[in-house]
């Protein structure tokens, strides 16, 4: 399901190499692709390590699924594959993922991949309760 884009934009290349990213950290973006249907279903962004902001609210992996493709198991599979990349390529053995408490689908996908809820907190920036999950690899 996950594939690196062959024709990366200059921004994605810089993000991956950590060039001109300001307060962010190096990150690699993968596209979720259903080859049988020839359709992009979503994307995941894997942060190579955490800074203070990501440790609080962002996590190692961010994902998004096209609205028409939600509730079909893509997020769970894309997270599974992203965790393999974290473990095998980035040598990360404990991954943080976060989601809005109201995003039940995201929480389910994280839990199906071994996510253990550490805590919840109210984010004034998001105006939402944020859940923080850790996944041991």
Coordinates of N, CA and C in Angstrom, one line a residue:
X1 N 0.8 -1.2 0.0 CA 0.0 0.0 0.0 C 0.9 1.3 0.0
X2 N 1.9 1.3 0.8 CA 2.7 2.5 0.9 C 3.8 2.6 -0.2
X3 N 4.0 3.7 -0.8 CA 5.0 3.9 -1.8 C 5.6 5.3 -1.6
X4 N 6.9 5.4 -1.8 CA 7.6 6.7 -1.9 C 7.3 7.2 -3.3
X5 N 7.0 8.5 -3.4 CA 6.7 9.1 -4.7 C 8.0 9.1 -5.5
X6 N 7.9 8.7 -6.7 CA 9.1 8.7 -7.6 C 9.5 10.2 -8.0
X7 N 8.6 11.0 -8.2 CA 8.8 12.4 -8.6 C 8.5 13.3 -7.4
X8 N 9.4 13.2 -6.4 CA 9.2 14.0 -5.2 C 9.3 15.5 -5.5
X9 N 8.5 16.3 -4.9 CA 8.6 17.7 -5.0 C 9.9 18.1 -4.2
X10 N 10.4 19.3 -4.6 CA 11.5 19.8 -3.9 C 11.3 19.9 -2.4
X11 N 10.1 20.3 -2.0 CA 9.7 20.4 -0.6 C 9.8 19.1 0.1
X12 N 9.3 18.0 -0.5 CA 9.4 16.7 0.1 C 10.8 16.2 0.3
X13 N 11.6 16.5 -0.7 CA 13.1 16.2 -0.6 C 13.7 16.9 0.5
X14 N 13.5 18.2 0.6 CA 14.0 19.0 1.7 C 13.5 18.5 3.1
X15 N 12.3 18.2 3.2 CA 11.7 17.7 4.4 C 12.4 16.4 4.9
X16 N 12.7 15.5 3.9 CA 13.3 14.3 4.2 C 14.8 14.5 4.7
X17 N 15.4 15.4 4.1 CA 16.9 15.7 4.4 C 17.0 16.7 5.5
X18 N 15.9 17.3 6.0 CA 16.0 18.2 7.1 C 16.6 19.6 6.6
X19 N 16.4 20.0 5.4 CA 16.8 21.2 4.9 C 15.7 22.3 4.9
X20 N 16.0 23.4 5.4 CA 15.0 24.5 5.4 C 13.7 24.1 6.1
X21 N 13.7 23.4 7.2 CA 12.5 23.0 7.8 C 12.2 23.8 9.1
X22 N 13.0 24.8 9.4 CA 12.7 25.6 10.6 C 12.6 24.8 11.9
X23 N 11.5 24.9 12.6 CA 11.4 24.2 13.9 C 10.9 22.8 13.7
X24 N 10.7 22.3 12.5 CA 10.2 21.0 12.3 C 11.4 20.0 12.3
X25 N 11.1 18.7 12.1 CA 12.2 17.7 12.1 C 12.1 17.0 10.7
X26 N 13.2 16.3 10.3 CA 13.2 15.6 9.1 C 12.0 14.6 9.1
X27 N 11.4 14.5 7.9 CA 10.2 13.6 7.8 C 10.1 13.1 6.4
X28 N 9.6 11.8 6.3 CA 9.4 11.2 5.0 C 7.9 11.0 4.7
X29 N 7.4 11.3 3.6 CA 6.0 11.2 3.2 C 5.9 10.0 2.3
X30 N 4.9 9.1 2.6 CA 4.6 8.0 1.8 C 3.1 8.1 1.3
X31 N 2.9 7.6 0.1 CA 1.5 7.7 -0.4 C 0.9 6.3 -0.3
X32 N -0.3 6.3 0.2 CA -1.1 5.0 0.3 C -1.8 4.8 -1.1
X33 N -1.5 3.7 -1.7 CA -2.0 3.5 -3.1 C -2.6 2.1 -3.2
X34 N -3.8 2.1 -3.7 CA -4.5 0.8 -4.0 C -4.2 0.5 -5.5
X35 N -3.3 -0.4 -5.7 CA -2.9 -0.8 -7.1 C -4.1 -1.4 -7.9
X36 N -4.8 -2.3 -7.2 CA -6.0 -2.9 -7.9 C -7.0 -1.9 -8.5
X37 N -7.2 -0.9 -7.8 CA -8.1 0.1 -8.2 C -7.5 1.4 -8.8
X38 N -6.1 1.4 -8.8 CA -5.3 2.5 -9.3 C -5.8 3.8 -8.7
X39 N -5.8 3.9 -7.4 CA -6.3 5.1 -6.7 C -5.4 5.4 -5.5
X40 N -5.1 6.6 -5.3 CA -4.4 7.1 -4.1 C -5.5 7.1 -3.0
X41 N -5.2 6.5 -1.9 CA -6.2 6.4 -0.8 C -5.8 7.3 0.4
X42 N -4.6 7.7 0.5 CA -4.1 8.5 1.6 C -2.6 8.7 1.6
X43 N -2.1 9.1 2.8 CA -0.7 9.4 2.9 C -0.3 9.3 4.4
X44 N 0.9 8.9 4.6 CA 1.5 9.0 6.0 C 2.8 9.8 5.9
X45 N 3.0 10.5 7.0 CA 4.2 11.3 7.2 C 4.9 10.7 8.4
X46 N 6.2 10.3 8.2 CA 6.9 9.7 9.3 C 8.0 10.7 9.7
X47 N 7.9 11.2 11.0 CA 9.0 12.1 11.5 C 10.1 11.2 12.0
X48 N 11.3 11.6 11.7 CA 12.5 10.8 12.0 C 12.8 10.7 13.4
X49 N 12.4 11.8 14.2 CA 12.6 11.8 15.6 C 11.6 12.9 16.1
X50 N 11.5 13.1 17.4 CA 10.6 14.0 18.0 C 11.3 15.2 18.6
X51 N 10.7 16.4 18.4 CA 11.1 17.6 19.2 C 10.1 17.8 20.3
X52 N 10.2 18.8 21.1 CA 9.3 19.0 22.2 C 7.8 19.1 21.7
X53 N 7.6 19.9 20.6 CA 6.2 20.0 20.1 C 5.6 18.7 19.6
X54 N 6.4 17.9 18.9 CA 5.9 16.6 18.4 C 5.7 15.6 19.5
X55 N 6.6 15.7 20.6 CA 6.4 14.8 21.7 C 5.1 15.1 22.4
X56 N 4.7 16.3 22.4 CA 3.4 16.7 23.1 C 2.2 16.4 22.2
X57 N 2.2 16.9 20.9 CA 1.0 16.9 20.1 C 1.1 16.3 18.7
X58 N 2.3 16.0 18.2 CA 2.4 15.5 16.9 C 2.6 14.1 16.7
X59 N 3.6 13.5 17.4 CA 4.0 12.1 17.3 C 4.9 11.9 16.1
X60 N 5.3 10.6 16.0 CA 6.2 10.1 14.9 C 5.4 10.0 13.6
X61 N 4.2 9.6 13.6 CA 3.4 9.3 12.4 C 2.2 10.1 12.3
X62 N 2.0 10.8 11.2 CA 0.7 11.4 10.9 C 0.1 10.8 9.7
X63 N -1.2 10.6 9.7 CA -1.8 9.9 8.5 C -3.1 10.6 8.2
X64 N -3.5 10.4 6.9 CA -4.7 10.9 6.4 C -5.3 10.0 5.3
X65 N -6.6 9.8 5.4 CA -7.2 8.9 4.4 C -8.2 9.8 3.6
X66 N -8.3 9.6 2.3 CA -9.3 10.2 1.5 C -10.7 9.9 2.0
X67 N -11.5 10.9 2.2 CA -12.8 10.7 2.8 C -13.6 9.5 2.2
X68 N -13.6 9.4 0.9 CA -14.3 8.3 0.2 C -13.7 6.9 0.5
X69 N -12.5 6.8 1.0 CA -11.8 5.6 1.3 C -11.8 5.2 2.8
X70 N -12.4 6.0 3.6 CA -12.4 5.7 5.0 C -13.2 4.5 5.4
X71 N -12.9 3.9 6.5 CA -13.6 2.7 7.0 C -13.5 1.5 6.1
X72 N -12.3 1.4 5.5 CA -12.0 0.3 4.6 C -10.7 -0.5 5.0
X73 N -10.2 0.0 6.1 CA -8.9 -0.7 6.6 C -7.6 -0.1 6.1
X74 N -7.7 0.9 5.3 CA -6.5 1.5 4.7 C -5.6 2.1 5.8
X75 N -6.2 2.9 6.7 CA -5.4 3.5 7.8 C -4.7 2.5 8.6
X76 N -5.4 1.4 9.0 CA -4.7 0.4 9.8 C -3.5 -0.2 9.1
X77 N -3.7 -0.5 7.8 CA -2.6 -1.1 7.0 C -1.5 -0.1 6.8
X78 N -1.8 1.2 6.5 CA -0.8 2.2 6.3 C 0.0 2.4 7.6
X79 N -0.6 2.4 8.7 CA 0.1 2.6 10.0 C 1.0 1.4 10.2
X80 N 0.5 0.2 9.9 CA 1.3 -1.0 10.1 C 2.6 -0.9 9.3
X81 N 2.4 -0.5 8.0 CA 3.6 -0.4 7.2 C 4.5 0.7 7.6
X82 N 4.0 1.8 8.1 CA 4.8 2.9 8.6 C 5.6 2.5 9.8
X83 N 5.0 1.7 10.7 CA 5.7 1.2 11.9 C 6.9 0.3 11.5
X84 N 6.7 -0.5 10.4 CA 7.8 -1.3 9.9 C 9.0 -0.4 9.4
X85 N 8.6 0.7 8.8 CA 9.7 1.6 8.3 C 10.3 2.2 9.5
X86 N 9.6 2.6 10.5 CA 10.1 3.2 11.8 C 11.1 2.2 12.4
X87 N 10.7 1.0 12.5 CA 11.6 0.0 13.1 C 12.8 -0.4 12.3
X88 N 12.6 -0.7 11.0 CA 13.7 -1.2 10.2 C 14.6 -0.2 9.6
X89 N 14.0 1.0 9.2 CA 14.9 2.0 8.5 C 15.3 3.1 9.5
X90 N 14.4 3.5 10.4 CA 14.8 4.6 11.2 C 15.3 4.2 12.6
X91 N 15.1 2.9 12.9 CA 15.6 2.3 14.2 C 14.9 2.9 15.4
X92 N 13.6 3.2 15.2 CA 12.8 3.7 16.3 C 12.1 2.5 16.9
X93 N 12.2 2.4 18.2 CA 11.6 1.2 18.8 C 10.4 1.5 19.7
X94 N 10.1 2.8 19.9 CA 8.9 3.2 20.6 C 8.3 4.4 19.8
X95 N 7.1 4.2 19.3 CA 6.5 5.2 18.4 C 5.3 5.9 19.1
X96 N 5.3 7.2 19.0 CA 4.2 8.0 19.5 C 3.2 8.4 18.4
X97 N 1.9 8.1 18.6 CA 0.9 8.6 17.7 C -0.1 9.3 18.5
X98 N -0.7 10.4 17.9 CA -1.7 11.2 18.6 C -2.9 11.4 17.6
X99 N -4.1 11.6 18.2 CA -5.2 11.9 17.5 C -6.2 12.6 18.3
X100 N -7.1 13.3 17.7 CA -8.2 14.0 18.4 C -9.1 12.9 19.0
X101 N -9.6 13.1 20.2 CA -10.4 12.2 20.9 C -11.7 11.9 20.0
X102 N -12.2 12.9 19.3 CA -13.4 12.8 18.5 C -13.2 11.9 17.3
X103 N -11.9 11.6 16.9 CA -11.6 10.9 15.7 C -11.5 9.4 16.1
X104 N -12.7 8.8 16.2 CA -12.8 7.4 16.7 C -12.1 6.4 15.7
X105 N -12.2 6.7 14.4 CA -11.6 5.8 13.4 C -10.1 5.8 13.5
X106 N -9.5 7.0 13.8 CA -8.0 7.1 13.9 C -7.6 6.3 15.2
X107 N -8.3 6.5 16.3 CA -7.9 5.8 17.5 C -8.0 4.3 17.3
X108 N -9.0 3.8 16.6 CA -9.1 2.4 16.4 C -8.0 1.8 15.6
X109 N -7.5 2.6 14.6 CA -6.4 2.2 13.7 C -5.1 2.1 14.5
X110 N -4.9 3.1 15.4 CA -3.8 3.1 16.3 C -3.8 2.0 17.2
X111 N -4.9 1.7 17.9 CA -5.0 0.6 18.8 C -4.8 -0.7 18.2
X112 N -5.4 -0.9 17.0 CA -5.2 -2.2 16.2 C -3.7 -2.4 15.9
X113 N -2.9 -1.4 15.9 CA -1.5 -1.6 15.7 C -0.7 -1.6 17.0
X114 N -1.3 -1.8 18.1 CA -0.6 -1.9 19.4 C -0.6 -0.7 20.2
X115 N -1.3 0.4 19.8 CA -1.2 1.6 20.5 C -1.8 1.5 21.9
X116 N -1.1 2.0 22.9 CA -1.6 2.0 24.3 C -1.7 3.5 24.7
X117 N -2.9 3.9 25.1 CA -3.2 5.2 25.5 C -2.4 5.6 26.7
X118 N -1.6 6.7 26.6 CA -0.9 7.2 27.7 C -1.7 8.2 28.5
X119 N -2.2 9.2 27.7 CA -2.9 10.3 28.4 C -3.8 11.0 27.4
X120 N -4.6 11.9 27.9 CA -5.4 12.8 27.1 C -5.1 14.2 27.7
X121 N -5.2 15.2 26.8 CA -5.1 16.6 27.3 C -5.9 17.5 26.4
X122 N -6.3 18.7 26.9 CA -7.0 19.6 26.1 C -6.0 20.5 25.4
X123 N -6.1 20.6 24.1 CA -5.2 21.5 23.3 C -6.0 22.8 23.0
X124 N -5.5 23.9 23.5 CA -6.1 25.2 23.2 C -6.0 25.5 21.7
X125 N -4.8 25.1 21.1 CA -4.6 25.4 19.7 C -5.6 24.7 18.8
X126 N -5.8 23.4 19.2 CA -6.8 22.6 18.4 C -8.2 22.7 18.9
X127 N -8.4 23.3 20.1 CA -9.7 23.4 20.7 C -10.3 22.0 20.8
X128 N -9.5 21.0 21.2 CA -9.9 19.6 21.1 C -9.2 18.8 22.2
X129 N -9.7 17.7 22.6 CA -9.0 16.8 23.5 C -8.1 15.9 22.6
X130 N -6.9 15.9 22.9 CA -5.9 15.1 22.2 C -5.5 13.8 23.0
X131 N -5.5 12.7 22.3 CA -5.1 11.4 22.9 C -3.7 11.1 22.4
X132 N -2.8 10.6 23.3 CA -1.4 10.2 23.0 C -1.3 8.7 23.2
X133 N -0.9 8.0 22.2 CA -0.7 6.6 22.2 C 0.8 6.2 21.9
X134 N 1.3 5.2 22.7 CA 2.6 4.7 22.4 C 2.5 3.3 21.9
X135 N 3.4 3.0 20.9 CA 3.4 1.7 20.3 C 4.8 1.2 20.4
X136 N 5.0 0.0 21.1 CA 6.3 -0.6 21.2 C 6.6 -1.5 20.0
X137 N 7.7 -1.3 19.4 CA 8.1 -2.1 18.2 C 9.1 -3.2 18.6

